[in-house]
Amino acid sequence: MLGQNRTSILPCPFLRIAGQGVVAIALAVALSACAPSALTSARSQIAAANYPAARQELVVLSARTDLSESERIEVKDDLCLCDFKIGRPTYTLAEQRGVCMDAAKEPGSQSASIVAQIDEAERLKDTQLVEAALTERDLADAESAATDYQRMPGADPATVARWSKEIWTLADTQVFADSVAKKHSLGGAIAEARKNHPKVAKMSPSQFDQWVVMTSTVSGTALVSNVEIKDSTLNLSVDEANLPVVALSLDRLATINDAMVARCGCDARTNVAVAETGFPAYFIRLDPETRMSEVMILPRGDHAIVSANSN
């Protein structure tokens, strides 16, 4: 256990005062004010598994300015241990990790092993959340928990890849649930797209890729970081940092899908993924009613799929 086998080394000043009674009083005051006594008390509480009481003493002790470097590290390690032992719901995994990561930065800290245990608990929690959300077909919660998991140290790439495939399938099913019913009336919409984008059909693949990047560029910044065409599907990647700008430029995504429709003369689709995670951000499909491409805004923090048309 952290802190149990350590001995405090901070010297406590003793004053030579005439008179045995005064010396005794001075000694008691000095002992009560010195760090070793406080550390010993906190460690006694830890040994007794009374972590809330130990934490209270350690918080007070951490504010002192007379601690040596080694004692300051001991206090941080013991705070990490207490928060970890108290655990949830008093301290979330994120709060525990923050305290322990701060302690682990110190030379000679013993908190790294606790950080590893917290990370394992966080990965397990996210795994359970993703699996439950996929079972409930809750796209927002599944993607949110999967993203959190992917960002954790030690995340399993194979697990993330499996979730990504399942999330894309779920999103595709929810977004295109009515596509079969509408498919018979797409002829007019495809013709309209070809009329509005007469040049794209003659572009080479590389020229079309360049056109997509140029069309997605806002104020000198290309929002699309990767372009891939597979049959009648256009796959685009967007850096997470650019998502706020993309949200204000959905008409550009719709225009790109219109051009993809014109290029293949078919019911083309565009999938937009977050580059860092690979998880879906937008789907764009051709709407036969409006004869324009419709951007389906996938849930990120809420539980709704929202649509937006091009101008």
PDB file of C-alpha atoms in Angstrom:
ATOM      1  CA  MET A   1       0.000   0.000   0.000  1.00  0.00           C
ATOM      2  CA  LEU A   2       1.259   3.426  -0.906  1.00  0.00           C
ATOM      3  CA  GLY A   3       2.739   5.369   1.962  1.00  0.00           C
ATOM      4  CA  GLN A   4       2.651   2.612   4.616  1.00  0.00           C
ATOM      5  CA  ASN A   5       6.326   1.703   4.578  1.00  0.00           C
ATOM      6  CA  ARG A   6       7.699   5.188   4.313  1.00  0.00           C
ATOM      7  CA  THR A   7       9.266   7.136   7.155  1.00  0.00           C
ATOM      8  CA  SER A   8       9.009  10.886   7.398  1.00  0.00           C
ATOM      9  CA  ILE A   9      12.245  12.799   7.468  1.00  0.00           C
ATOM     10  CA  LEU A  10      11.174  16.394   8.026  1.00  0.00           C
ATOM     11  CA  PRO A  11      12.994  17.666  11.121  1.00  0.00           C
ATOM     12  CA  CYS A  12      10.759  19.226  13.746  1.00  0.00           C
ATOM     13  CA  PRO A  13      12.294  22.278  15.508  1.00  0.00           C
ATOM     14  CA  PHE A  14      12.609  21.940  19.259  1.00  0.00           C
ATOM     15  CA  LEU A  15      13.130  25.057  21.354  1.00  0.00           C
ATOM     16  CA  ARG A  16      15.269  25.162  24.489  1.00  0.00           C
ATOM     17  CA  ILE A  17      13.098  26.953  27.009  1.00  0.00           C
ATOM     18  CA  ALA A  18      13.886  27.207  30.702  1.00  0.00           C
ATOM     19  CA  GLY A  19      11.562  25.293  32.997  1.00  0.00           C
ATOM     20  CA  GLN A  20      10.372  21.714  32.600  1.00  0.00           C
ATOM     21  CA  GLY A  21       6.668  22.605  32.212  1.00  0.00           C
ATOM     22  CA  VAL A  22       7.353  25.194  29.505  1.00  0.00           C
ATOM     23  CA  VAL A  23       9.632  22.753  27.667  1.00  0.00           C
ATOM     24  CA  ALA A  24       6.866  20.136  27.672  1.00  0.00           C
ATOM     25  CA  ILE A  25       4.321  22.610  26.293  1.00  0.00           C
ATOM     26  CA  ALA A  26       6.718  23.822  23.615  1.00  0.00           C
ATOM     27  CA  LEU A  27       7.536  20.256  22.615  1.00  0.00           C
ATOM     28  CA  ALA A  28       3.843  19.365  22.280  1.00  0.00           C
ATOM     29  CA  VAL A  29       3.143  22.439  20.148  1.00  0.00           C
ATOM     30  CA  ALA A  30       6.169  21.714  17.949  1.00  0.00           C
ATOM     31  CA  LEU A  31       5.126  18.107  17.428  1.00  0.00           C
ATOM     32  CA  SER A  32       1.571  19.065  16.536  1.00  0.00           C
ATOM     33  CA  ALA A  33       2.836  21.520  13.930  1.00  0.00           C
ATOM     34  CA  CYS A  34       5.387  19.348  12.165  1.00  0.00           C
ATOM     35  CA  ALA A  35       4.715  17.363   9.000  1.00  0.00           C
ATOM     36  CA  PRO A  36       5.841  13.929  10.270  1.00  0.00           C
ATOM     37  CA  SER A  37       3.066  13.891  12.865  1.00  0.00           C
ATOM     38  CA  ALA A  38       0.431  14.771  10.256  1.00  0.00           C
ATOM     39  CA  LEU A  39       1.735  12.180   7.777  1.00  0.00           C
ATOM     40  CA  THR A  40       1.817   9.538  10.486  1.00  0.00           C
ATOM     41  CA  SER A  41      -1.780  10.305  11.399  1.00  0.00           C
ATOM     42  CA  ALA A  42      -2.940  10.137   7.774  1.00  0.00           C
ATOM     43  CA  ARG A  43      -1.105   6.862   7.241  1.00  0.00           C
ATOM     44  CA  SER A  44      -2.710   5.432  10.353  1.00  0.00           C
ATOM     45  CA  GLN A  45      -6.102   6.246   8.866  1.00  0.00           C
ATOM     46  CA  ILE A  46      -5.056   4.607   5.594  1.00  0.00           C
ATOM     47  CA  ALA A  47      -3.863   1.495   7.437  1.00  0.00           C
ATOM     48  CA  ALA A  48      -7.282   1.344   9.103  1.00  0.00           C
ATOM     49  CA  ALA A  49      -8.955   1.735   5.655  1.00  0.00           C
ATOM     50  CA  ASN A  50     -10.502   4.992   6.823  1.00  0.00           C
ATOM     51  CA  TYR A  51      -9.785   6.696   3.510  1.00  0.00           C
ATOM     52  CA  PRO A  52     -12.167   9.686   3.795  1.00  0.00           C
ATOM     53  CA  ALA A  53     -10.583  10.745   7.102  1.00  0.00           C
ATOM     54  CA  ALA A  54      -7.092  10.220   5.700  1.00  0.00           C
ATOM     55  CA  ARG A  55      -7.971  12.298   2.670  1.00  0.00           C
ATOM     56  CA  GLN A  56      -9.172  15.197   4.801  1.00  0.00           C
ATOM     57  CA  GLU A  57      -5.854  15.258   6.650  1.00  0.00           C
ATOM     58  CA  LEU A  58      -3.877  14.964   3.416  1.00  0.00           C
ATOM     59  CA  VAL A  59      -5.735  17.849   1.790  1.00  0.00           C
ATOM     60  CA  VAL A  60      -4.841  20.065   4.736  1.00  0.00           C
ATOM     61  CA  LEU A  61      -1.285  18.828   4.659  1.00  0.00           C
ATOM     62  CA  SER A  62      -0.925  19.457   0.918  1.00  0.00           C
ATOM     63  CA  ALA A  63      -1.539  23.164   1.486  1.00  0.00           C
ATOM     64  CA  ARG A  64       1.468  23.487   3.776  1.00  0.00           C
ATOM     65  CA  THR A  65       4.576  25.201   2.523  1.00  0.00           C
ATOM     66  CA  ASP A  66       7.070  23.590   4.922  1.00  0.00           C
ATOM     67  CA  LEU A  67       7.033  20.118   3.325  1.00  0.00           C
ATOM     68  CA  SER A  68      10.188  18.724   1.828  1.00  0.00           C
ATOM     69  CA  GLU A  69      10.147  17.507  -1.774  1.00  0.00           C
ATOM     70  CA  SER A  70       9.931  13.860  -0.722  1.00  0.00           C
ATOM     71  CA  GLU A  71       7.079  14.579   1.686  1.00  0.00           C
ATOM     72  CA  ARG A  72       5.153  16.512  -0.929  1.00  0.00           C
ATOM     73  CA  ILE A  73       5.416  13.497  -3.252  1.00  0.00           C
ATOM     74  CA  GLU A  74       4.259  11.198  -0.434  1.00  0.00           C
ATOM     75  CA  VAL A  75       1.216  13.379   0.187  1.00  0.00           C
ATOM     76  CA  LYS A  76       0.280  13.313  -3.518  1.00  0.00           C
ATOM     77  CA  ASP A  77       0.704   9.536  -3.671  1.00  0.00           C
ATOM     78  CA  ASP A  78      -1.442   9.060  -0.587  1.00  0.00           C
ATOM     79  CA  LEU A  79      -4.145  11.374  -1.978  1.00  0.00           C
ATOM     80  CA  CYS A  80      -4.158   9.292  -5.138  1.00  0.00           C
ATOM     81  CA  LEU A  81      -4.538   6.119  -3.103  1.00  0.00           C
ATOM     82  CA  CYS A  82      -7.378   7.575  -1.026  1.00  0.00           C
ATOM     83  CA  ASP A  83      -9.376   8.791  -4.032  1.00  0.00           C
ATOM     84  CA  PHE A  84      -8.895   5.428  -5.712  1.00  0.00           C
ATOM     85  CA  LYS A  85     -10.002   3.498  -2.624  1.00  0.00           C
ATOM     86  CA  ILE A  86     -12.994   5.768  -1.992  1.00  0.00           C
ATOM     87  CA  GLY A  87     -13.872   5.467  -5.662  1.00  0.00           C
ATOM     88  CA  ARG A  88     -17.165   6.049  -7.373  1.00  0.00           C
ATOM     89  CA  PRO A  89     -19.614   7.678  -7.012  1.00  0.00           C
ATOM     90  CA  THR A  90     -17.781  10.057  -4.665  1.00  0.00           C
ATOM     91  CA  TYR A  91     -14.942  10.452  -7.154  1.00  0.00           C
ATOM     92  CA  THR A  92     -15.460   9.635 -10.816  1.00  0.00           C
ATOM     93  CA  LEU A  93     -12.824   7.688 -12.704  1.00  0.00           C
ATOM     94  CA  ALA A  94     -11.841  10.929 -14.445  1.00  0.00           C
ATOM     95  CA  GLU A  95     -11.383  12.691 -11.098  1.00  0.00           C
ATOM     96  CA  GLN A  96      -9.379   9.792  -9.694  1.00  0.00           C
ATOM     97  CA  ARG A  97      -7.210   9.730 -12.779  1.00  0.00           C
ATOM     98  CA  GLY A  98      -6.570  13.474 -12.610  1.00  0.00           C
ATOM     99  CA  VAL A  99      -5.284  13.274  -9.027  1.00  0.00           C
ATOM    100  CA  CYS A 100      -3.196  10.163  -9.709  1.00  0.00           C
ATOM    101  CA  MET A 101      -1.736  11.494 -12.951  1.00  0.00           C
ATOM    102  CA  ASP A 102      -0.648  14.628 -11.096  1.00  0.00           C
ATOM    103  CA  ALA A 103       1.049  12.449  -8.488  1.00  0.00           C
ATOM    104  CA  ALA A 104       2.618  10.133 -11.078  1.00  0.00           C
ATOM    105  CA  LYS A 105       4.416  13.056 -12.732  1.00  0.00           C
ATOM    106  CA  GLU A 106       6.615  13.451  -9.669  1.00  0.00           C
ATOM    107  CA  PRO A 107       9.990  11.675  -9.628  1.00  0.00           C
ATOM    108  CA  GLY A 108       9.872   8.584  -7.453  1.00  0.00           C
ATOM    109  CA  SER A 109       6.056   8.524  -7.335  1.00  0.00           C
ATOM    110  CA  GLN A 110       4.335   5.201  -6.758  1.00  0.00           C
ATOM    111  CA  SER A 111       1.028   6.223  -8.371  1.00  0.00           C
ATOM    112  CA  ALA A 112       1.634   4.891 -11.888  1.00  0.00           C
ATOM    113  CA  SER A 113       0.273   1.466 -10.964  1.00  0.00           C
ATOM    114  CA  ILE A 114      -2.961   3.039  -9.714  1.00  0.00           C
ATOM    115  CA  VAL A 115      -3.278   5.051 -12.932  1.00  0.00           C
ATOM    116  CA  ALA A 116      -3.038   1.758 -14.833  1.00  0.00           C
ATOM    117  CA  GLN A 117      -5.823   0.260 -12.697  1.00  0.00           C
ATOM    118  CA  ILE A 118      -8.010   3.329 -13.251  1.00  0.00           C
ATOM    119  CA  ASP A 119      -7.430   3.126 -17.002  1.00  0.00           C
ATOM    120  CA  GLU A 120      -8.432  -0.537 -16.984  1.00  0.00           C
ATOM    121  CA  ALA A 121     -11.610   0.318 -15.057  1.00  0.00           C
ATOM    122  CA  GLU A 122     -12.371   3.132 -17.515  1.00  0.00           C
ATOM    123  CA  ARG A 123     -11.889   0.842 -20.507  1.00  0.00           C
ATOM    124  CA  LEU A 124     -14.166  -1.763 -18.925  1.00  0.00           C
ATOM    125  CA  LYS A 125     -16.832   0.847 -18.204  1.00  0.00           C
ATOM    126  CA  ASP A 126     -16.723   2.193 -21.774  1.00  0.00           C
ATOM    127  CA  THR A 127     -16.831  -1.338 -23.182  1.00  0.00           C
ATOM    128  CA  GLN A 128     -19.968  -2.110 -21.204  1.00  0.00           C
ATOM    129  CA  LEU A 129     -21.564   1.182 -22.296  1.00  0.00           C
ATOM    130  CA  VAL A 130     -20.819   0.566 -25.982  1.00  0.00           C
ATOM    131  CA  GLU A 131     -22.138  -2.995 -25.944  1.00  0.00           C
ATOM    132  CA  ALA A 132     -25.298  -1.951 -24.096  1.00  0.00           C
ATOM    133  CA  ALA A 133     -25.892   0.970 -26.471  1.00  0.00           C
ATOM    134  CA  LEU A 134     -25.444  -1.225 -29.551  1.00  0.00           C
ATOM    135  CA  THR A 135     -27.907  -3.721 -28.111  1.00  0.00           C
ATOM    136  CA  GLU A 136     -30.390  -0.888 -27.541  1.00  0.00           C
ATOM    137  CA  ARG A 137     -29.573   0.531 -31.002  1.00  0.00           C
ATOM    138  CA  ASP A 138     -28.641   3.820 -29.339  1.00  0.00           C
ATOM    139  CA  LEU A 139     -26.323   5.398 -31.888  1.00  0.00           C
ATOM    140  CA  ALA A 140     -25.386   8.472 -29.828  1.00  0.00           C
ATOM    141  CA  ASP A 141     -24.377   6.593 -26.685  1.00  0.00           C
ATOM    142  CA  ALA A 142     -22.544   3.903 -28.662  1.00  0.00           C
ATOM    143  CA  GLU A 143     -20.401   6.395 -30.548  1.00  0.00           C
ATOM    144  CA  SER A 144     -19.770   8.552 -27.472  1.00  0.00           C
ATOM    145  CA  ALA A 145     -18.578   5.632 -25.325  1.00  0.00           C
ATOM    146  CA  ALA A 146     -16.569   4.123 -28.198  1.00  0.00           C
ATOM    147  CA  THR A 147     -14.825   7.452 -28.757  1.00  0.00           C
ATOM    148  CA  ASP A 148     -13.969   7.698 -25.052  1.00  0.00           C
ATOM    149  CA  TYR A 149     -12.622   4.143 -25.110  1.00  0.00           C
ATOM    150  CA  GLN A 150     -10.508   4.767 -28.192  1.00  0.00           C
ATOM    151  CA  ARG A 151      -8.816   7.739 -26.538  1.00  0.00           C
ATOM    152  CA  MET A 152      -7.833   5.741 -23.459  1.00  0.00           C
ATOM    153  CA  PRO A 153      -4.303   4.337 -23.127  1.00  0.00           C
ATOM    154  CA  GLY A 154      -4.320   0.615 -23.908  1.00  0.00           C
ATOM    155  CA  ALA A 155      -7.413   0.689 -26.134  1.00  0.00           C
ATOM    156  CA  ASP A 156      -7.659  -2.431 -28.293  1.00  0.00           C
ATOM    157  CA  PRO A 157      -7.639  -1.484 -32.022  1.00  0.00           C
ATOM    158  CA  ALA A 158      -9.473  -4.682 -32.990  1.00  0.00           C
ATOM    159  CA  THR A 159     -12.298  -3.872 -30.582  1.00  0.00           C
ATOM    160  CA  VAL A 160     -12.536  -0.313 -31.930  1.00  0.00           C
ATOM    161  CA  ALA A 161     -12.625  -1.617 -35.515  1.00  0.00           C
ATOM    162  CA  ARG A 162     -15.468  -4.005 -34.672  1.00  0.00           C
ATOM    163  CA  TRP A 163     -17.451  -1.240 -32.969  1.00  0.00           C
ATOM    164  CA  SER A 164     -16.835   1.123 -35.875  1.00  0.00           C
ATOM    165  CA  LYS A 165     -18.274  -1.412 -38.317  1.00  0.00           C
ATOM    166  CA  GLU A 166     -21.318  -1.988 -36.106  1.00  0.00           C
ATOM    167  CA  ILE A 167     -21.878   1.736 -35.551  1.00  0.00           C
ATOM    168  CA  TRP A 168     -21.690   2.455 -39.287  1.00  0.00           C
ATOM    169  CA  THR A 169     -24.153  -0.372 -39.970  1.00  0.00           C
ATOM    170  CA  LEU A 170     -26.535   0.887 -37.296  1.00  0.00           C
ATOM    171  CA  ALA A 171     -26.303   4.468 -38.543  1.00  0.00           C
ATOM    172  CA  ASP A 172     -26.811   3.369 -42.136  1.00  0.00           C
ATOM    173  CA  THR A 173     -29.885   1.353 -41.166  1.00  0.00           C
ATOM    174  CA  GLN A 174     -31.432   4.235 -39.238  1.00  0.00           C
ATOM    175  CA  VAL A 175     -30.674   6.885 -41.848  1.00  0.00           C
ATOM    176  CA  PHE A 176     -31.677   4.920 -44.928  1.00  0.00           C
ATOM    177  CA  ALA A 177     -34.647   3.042 -43.474  1.00  0.00           C
ATOM    178  CA  ASP A 178     -36.983   4.521 -46.087  1.00  0.00           C
ATOM    179  CA  SER A 179     -34.581   4.458 -49.032  1.00  0.00           C
ATOM    180  CA  VAL A 180     -36.183   1.430 -50.702  1.00  0.00           C
ATOM    181  CA  ALA A 181     -39.584   3.112 -50.736  1.00  0.00           C
ATOM    182  CA  LYS A 182     -38.134   6.237 -52.337  1.00  0.00           C
ATOM    183  CA  LYS A 183     -35.811   4.563 -54.790  1.00  0.00           C
ATOM    184  CA  HIS A 184     -38.401   4.292 -57.553  1.00  0.00           C
ATOM    185  CA  SER A 185     -38.730   8.074 -57.767  1.00  0.00           C
ATOM    186  CA  LEU A 186     -35.041   8.954 -57.992  1.00  0.00           C
ATOM    187  CA  GLY A 187     -34.881   9.295 -61.760  1.00  0.00           C
ATOM    188  CA  GLY A 188     -35.889  12.949 -61.775  1.00  0.00           C
ATOM    189  CA  ALA A 189     -33.492  13.803 -58.973  1.00  0.00           C
ATOM    190  CA  ILE A 190     -30.571  12.130 -60.758  1.00  0.00           C
ATOM    191  CA  ALA A 191     -31.397  13.992 -63.965  1.00  0.00           C
ATOM    192  CA  GLU A 192     -31.507  17.274 -62.053  1.00  0.00           C
ATOM    193  CA  ALA A 193     -28.084  16.581 -60.509  1.00  0.00           C
ATOM    194  CA  ARG A 194     -26.548  15.815 -63.917  1.00  0.00           C
ATOM    195  CA  LYS A 195     -28.036  19.024 -65.303  1.00  0.00           C
ATOM    196  CA  ASN A 196     -26.534  21.093 -62.469  1.00  0.00           C
ATOM    197  CA  HIS A 197     -23.086  19.446 -62.619  1.00  0.00           C
ATOM    198  CA  PRO A 198     -22.353  18.745 -66.295  1.00  0.00           C
ATOM    199  CA  LYS A 199     -18.553  18.716 -66.019  1.00  0.00           C
ATOM    200  CA  VAL A 200     -17.895  16.215 -63.230  1.00  0.00           C
ATOM    201  CA  ALA A 201     -18.642  13.136 -65.345  1.00  0.00           C
ATOM    202  CA  LYS A 202     -15.654  13.950 -67.563  1.00  0.00           C
ATOM    203  CA  MET A 203     -13.208  14.393 -64.669  1.00  0.00           C
ATOM    204  CA  SER A 204     -10.547  11.797 -63.966  1.00  0.00           C
ATOM    205  CA  PRO A 205     -10.596  10.257 -60.460  1.00  0.00           C
ATOM    206  CA  SER A 206      -7.743  12.521 -59.321  1.00  0.00           C
ATOM    207  CA  GLN A 207      -9.436  15.596 -60.797  1.00  0.00           C
ATOM    208  CA  PHE A 208     -12.670  14.753 -59.024  1.00  0.00           C
ATOM    209  CA  ASP A 209     -10.796  14.243 -55.751  1.00  0.00           C
ATOM    210  CA  GLN A 210      -9.243  17.694 -56.162  1.00  0.00           C
ATOM    211  CA  TRP A 211     -12.655  19.163 -56.959  1.00  0.00           C
ATOM    212  CA  VAL A 212     -14.090  17.653 -53.761  1.00  0.00           C
ATOM    213  CA  VAL A 213     -11.269  19.115 -51.663  1.00  0.00           C
ATOM    214  CA  MET A 214     -11.633  22.507 -53.332  1.00  0.00           C
ATOM    215  CA  THR A 215     -15.415  22.525 -52.857  1.00  0.00           C
ATOM    216  CA  SER A 216     -14.998  21.699 -49.176  1.00  0.00           C
ATOM    217  CA  THR A 217     -12.471  24.480 -48.609  1.00  0.00           C
ATOM    218  CA  VAL A 218     -13.651  27.321 -46.360  1.00  0.00           C
ATOM    219  CA  SER A 219     -11.549  30.439 -45.781  1.00  0.00           C
ATOM    220  CA  GLY A 220      -8.470  28.669 -47.083  1.00  0.00           C
ATOM    221  CA  THR A 221      -8.962  25.536 -44.955  1.00  0.00           C
ATOM    222  CA  ALA A 222      -9.864  22.261 -46.662  1.00  0.00           C
ATOM    223  CA  LEU A 223     -12.429  20.617 -44.408  1.00  0.00           C
ATOM    224  CA  VAL A 224     -12.025  17.213 -46.070  1.00  0.00           C
ATOM    225  CA  SER A 225      -8.759  15.482 -45.172  1.00  0.00           C
ATOM    226  CA  ASN A 226      -9.262  12.284 -47.190  1.00  0.00           C
ATOM    227  CA  VAL A 227     -11.329  11.321 -50.247  1.00  0.00           C
ATOM    228  CA  GLU A 228     -12.136   7.738 -51.255  1.00  0.00           C
ATOM    229  CA  ILE A 229     -14.588   6.490 -53.876  1.00  0.00           C
ATOM    230  CA  LYS A 230     -15.937   2.955 -53.736  1.00  0.00           C
ATOM    231  CA  ASP A 231     -18.522   2.117 -56.378  1.00  0.00           C
ATOM    232  CA  SER A 232     -21.369   4.621 -55.856  1.00  0.00           C
ATOM    233  CA  THR A 233     -20.235   5.649 -52.378  1.00  0.00           C
ATOM    234  CA  LEU A 234     -17.994   8.603 -51.626  1.00  0.00           C
ATOM    235  CA  ASN A 235     -16.163   8.347 -48.299  1.00  0.00           C
ATOM    236  CA  LEU A 236     -14.833  11.556 -46.788  1.00  0.00           C
ATOM    237  CA  SER A 237     -12.830  12.143 -43.607  1.00  0.00           C
ATOM    238  CA  VAL A 238     -12.968  15.347 -41.595  1.00  0.00           C
ATOM    239  CA  ASP A 239     -10.528  16.296 -38.834  1.00  0.00           C
ATOM    240  CA  GLU A 240     -12.255  16.635 -35.488  1.00  0.00           C
ATOM    241  CA  ALA A 241     -10.953  20.194 -35.099  1.00  0.00           C
ATOM    242  CA  ASN A 242     -12.809  21.165 -38.289  1.00  0.00           C
ATOM    243  CA  LEU A 243     -16.198  19.745 -37.272  1.00  0.00           C
ATOM    244  CA  PRO A 244     -17.544  23.111 -36.017  1.00  0.00           C
ATOM    245  CA  VAL A 245     -16.788  24.682 -39.419  1.00  0.00           C
ATOM    246  CA  VAL A 246     -18.272  21.679 -41.231  1.00  0.00           C
ATOM    247  CA  ALA A 247     -21.483  22.106 -39.231  1.00  0.00           C
ATOM    248  CA  LEU A 248     -21.797  25.596 -40.714  1.00  0.00           C
ATOM    249  CA  SER A 249     -21.002  24.391 -44.245  1.00  0.00           C
ATOM    250  CA  LEU A 250     -23.399  21.487 -44.759  1.00  0.00           C
ATOM    251  CA  ASP A 251     -24.500  22.905 -48.106  1.00  0.00           C
ATOM    252  CA  ARG A 252     -21.011  22.115 -49.405  1.00  0.00           C
ATOM    253  CA  LEU A 253     -21.374  18.469 -48.402  1.00  0.00           C
ATOM    254  CA  ALA A 254     -24.737  18.341 -50.150  1.00  0.00           C
ATOM    255  CA  THR A 255     -23.230  19.897 -53.294  1.00  0.00           C
ATOM    256  CA  ILE A 256     -20.447  17.303 -53.275  1.00  0.00           C
ATOM    257  CA  ASN A 257     -22.983  14.475 -53.103  1.00  0.00           C
ATOM    258  CA  ASP A 258     -25.029  16.080 -55.906  1.00  0.00           C
ATOM    259  CA  ALA A 259     -21.864  16.008 -58.023  1.00  0.00           C
ATOM    260  CA  MET A 260     -21.228  12.382 -57.072  1.00  0.00           C
ATOM    261  CA  VAL A 261     -24.772  11.549 -58.240  1.00  0.00           C
ATOM    262  CA  ALA A 262     -24.149  13.395 -61.518  1.00  0.00           C
ATOM    263  CA  ARG A 263     -20.817  11.635 -61.972  1.00  0.00           C
ATOM    264  CA  CYS A 264     -22.156   8.087 -61.658  1.00  0.00           C
ATOM    265  CA  GLY A 265     -25.718   8.763 -62.829  1.00  0.00           C
ATOM    266  CA  CYS A 266     -26.930   6.739 -59.890  1.00  0.00           C
ATOM    267  CA  ASP A 267     -28.244   6.927 -56.336  1.00  0.00           C
ATOM    268  CA  ALA A 268     -24.842   7.923 -54.949  1.00  0.00           C
ATOM    269  CA  ARG A 269     -24.182   8.325 -51.240  1.00  0.00           C
ATOM    270  CA  THR A 270     -21.562  10.188 -49.273  1.00  0.00           C
ATOM    271  CA  ASN A 271     -20.321   9.048 -45.862  1.00  0.00           C
ATOM    272  CA  VAL A 272     -18.434  11.531 -43.693  1.00  0.00           C
ATOM    273  CA  ALA A 273     -16.289  10.133 -40.876  1.00  0.00           C
ATOM    274  CA  VAL A 274     -14.328  11.788 -38.091  1.00  0.00           C
ATOM    275  CA  ALA A 275     -10.706  11.306 -39.159  1.00  0.00           C
ATOM    276  CA  GLU A 276      -9.331  10.645 -35.669  1.00  0.00           C
ATOM    277  CA  THR A 277     -11.897   8.006 -34.701  1.00  0.00           C
ATOM    278  CA  GLY A 278     -13.308   6.650 -37.948  1.00  0.00           C
ATOM    279  CA  PHE A 279     -16.818   6.952 -36.522  1.00  0.00           C
ATOM    280  CA  PRO A 280     -19.666   8.489 -38.561  1.00  0.00           C
ATOM    281  CA  ALA A 281     -20.469  12.197 -38.500  1.00  0.00           C
ATOM    282  CA  TYR A 282     -22.724  12.684 -41.541  1.00  0.00           C
ATOM    283  CA  PHE A 283     -24.519  10.741 -44.248  1.00  0.00           C
ATOM    284  CA  ILE A 284     -25.587  12.479 -47.448  1.00  0.00           C
ATOM    285  CA  ARG A 285     -28.211  10.982 -49.740  1.00  0.00           C
ATOM    286  CA  LEU A 286     -30.312  12.144 -52.658  1.00  0.00           C
ATOM    287  CA  ASP A 287     -33.844  13.195 -51.709  1.00  0.00           C
ATOM    288  CA  PRO A 288     -36.273  12.522 -54.582  1.00  0.00           C
ATOM    289  CA  GLU A 289     -38.828  14.940 -53.166  1.00  0.00           C
ATOM    290  CA  THR A 290     -36.574  18.000 -53.110  1.00  0.00           C
ATOM    291  CA  ARG A 291     -34.311  16.689 -55.919  1.00  0.00           C
ATOM    292  CA  MET A 292     -31.353  17.733 -53.800  1.00  0.00           C
ATOM    293  CA  SER A 293     -28.941  15.915 -51.567  1.00  0.00           C
ATOM    294  CA  GLU A 294     -29.941  15.749 -47.928  1.00  0.00           C
ATOM    295  CA  VAL A 295     -27.338  15.833 -45.143  1.00  0.00           C
ATOM    296  CA  MET A 296     -28.184  13.579 -42.226  1.00  0.00           C
ATOM    297  CA  ILE A 297     -26.503  14.938 -39.094  1.00  0.00           C
ATOM    298  CA  LEU A 298     -25.700  11.965 -36.923  1.00  0.00           C
ATOM    299  CA  PRO A 299     -26.138  12.296 -33.170  1.00  0.00           C
ATOM    300  CA  ARG A 300     -23.157  13.627 -31.240  1.00  0.00           C
ATOM    301  CA  GLY A 301     -24.259  14.180 -27.655  1.00  0.00           C
ATOM    302  CA  ASP A 302     -27.997  13.923 -28.283  1.00  0.00           C
ATOM    303  CA  HIS A 303     -30.315  11.172 -29.456  1.00  0.00           C
ATOM    304  CA  ALA A 304     -31.644  12.567 -32.726  1.00  0.00           C
ATOM    305  CA  ILE A 305     -30.745  12.330 -36.379  1.00  0.00           C
ATOM    306  CA  VAL A 306     -31.230  15.735 -37.974  1.00  0.00           C
ATOM    307  CA  SER A 307     -31.342  16.519 -41.670  1.00  0.00           C
ATOM    308  CA  ALA A 308     -30.319  19.564 -43.690  1.00  0.00           C
ATOM    309  CA  ASN A 309     -30.609  20.261 -47.405  1.00  0.00           C
ATOM    310  CA  SER A 310     -28.307  22.133 -49.711  1.00  0.00           C
ATOM    311  CA  ASN A 311     -29.250  25.674 -50.641  1.00  0.00           C
TER     312      ASN A 311
END
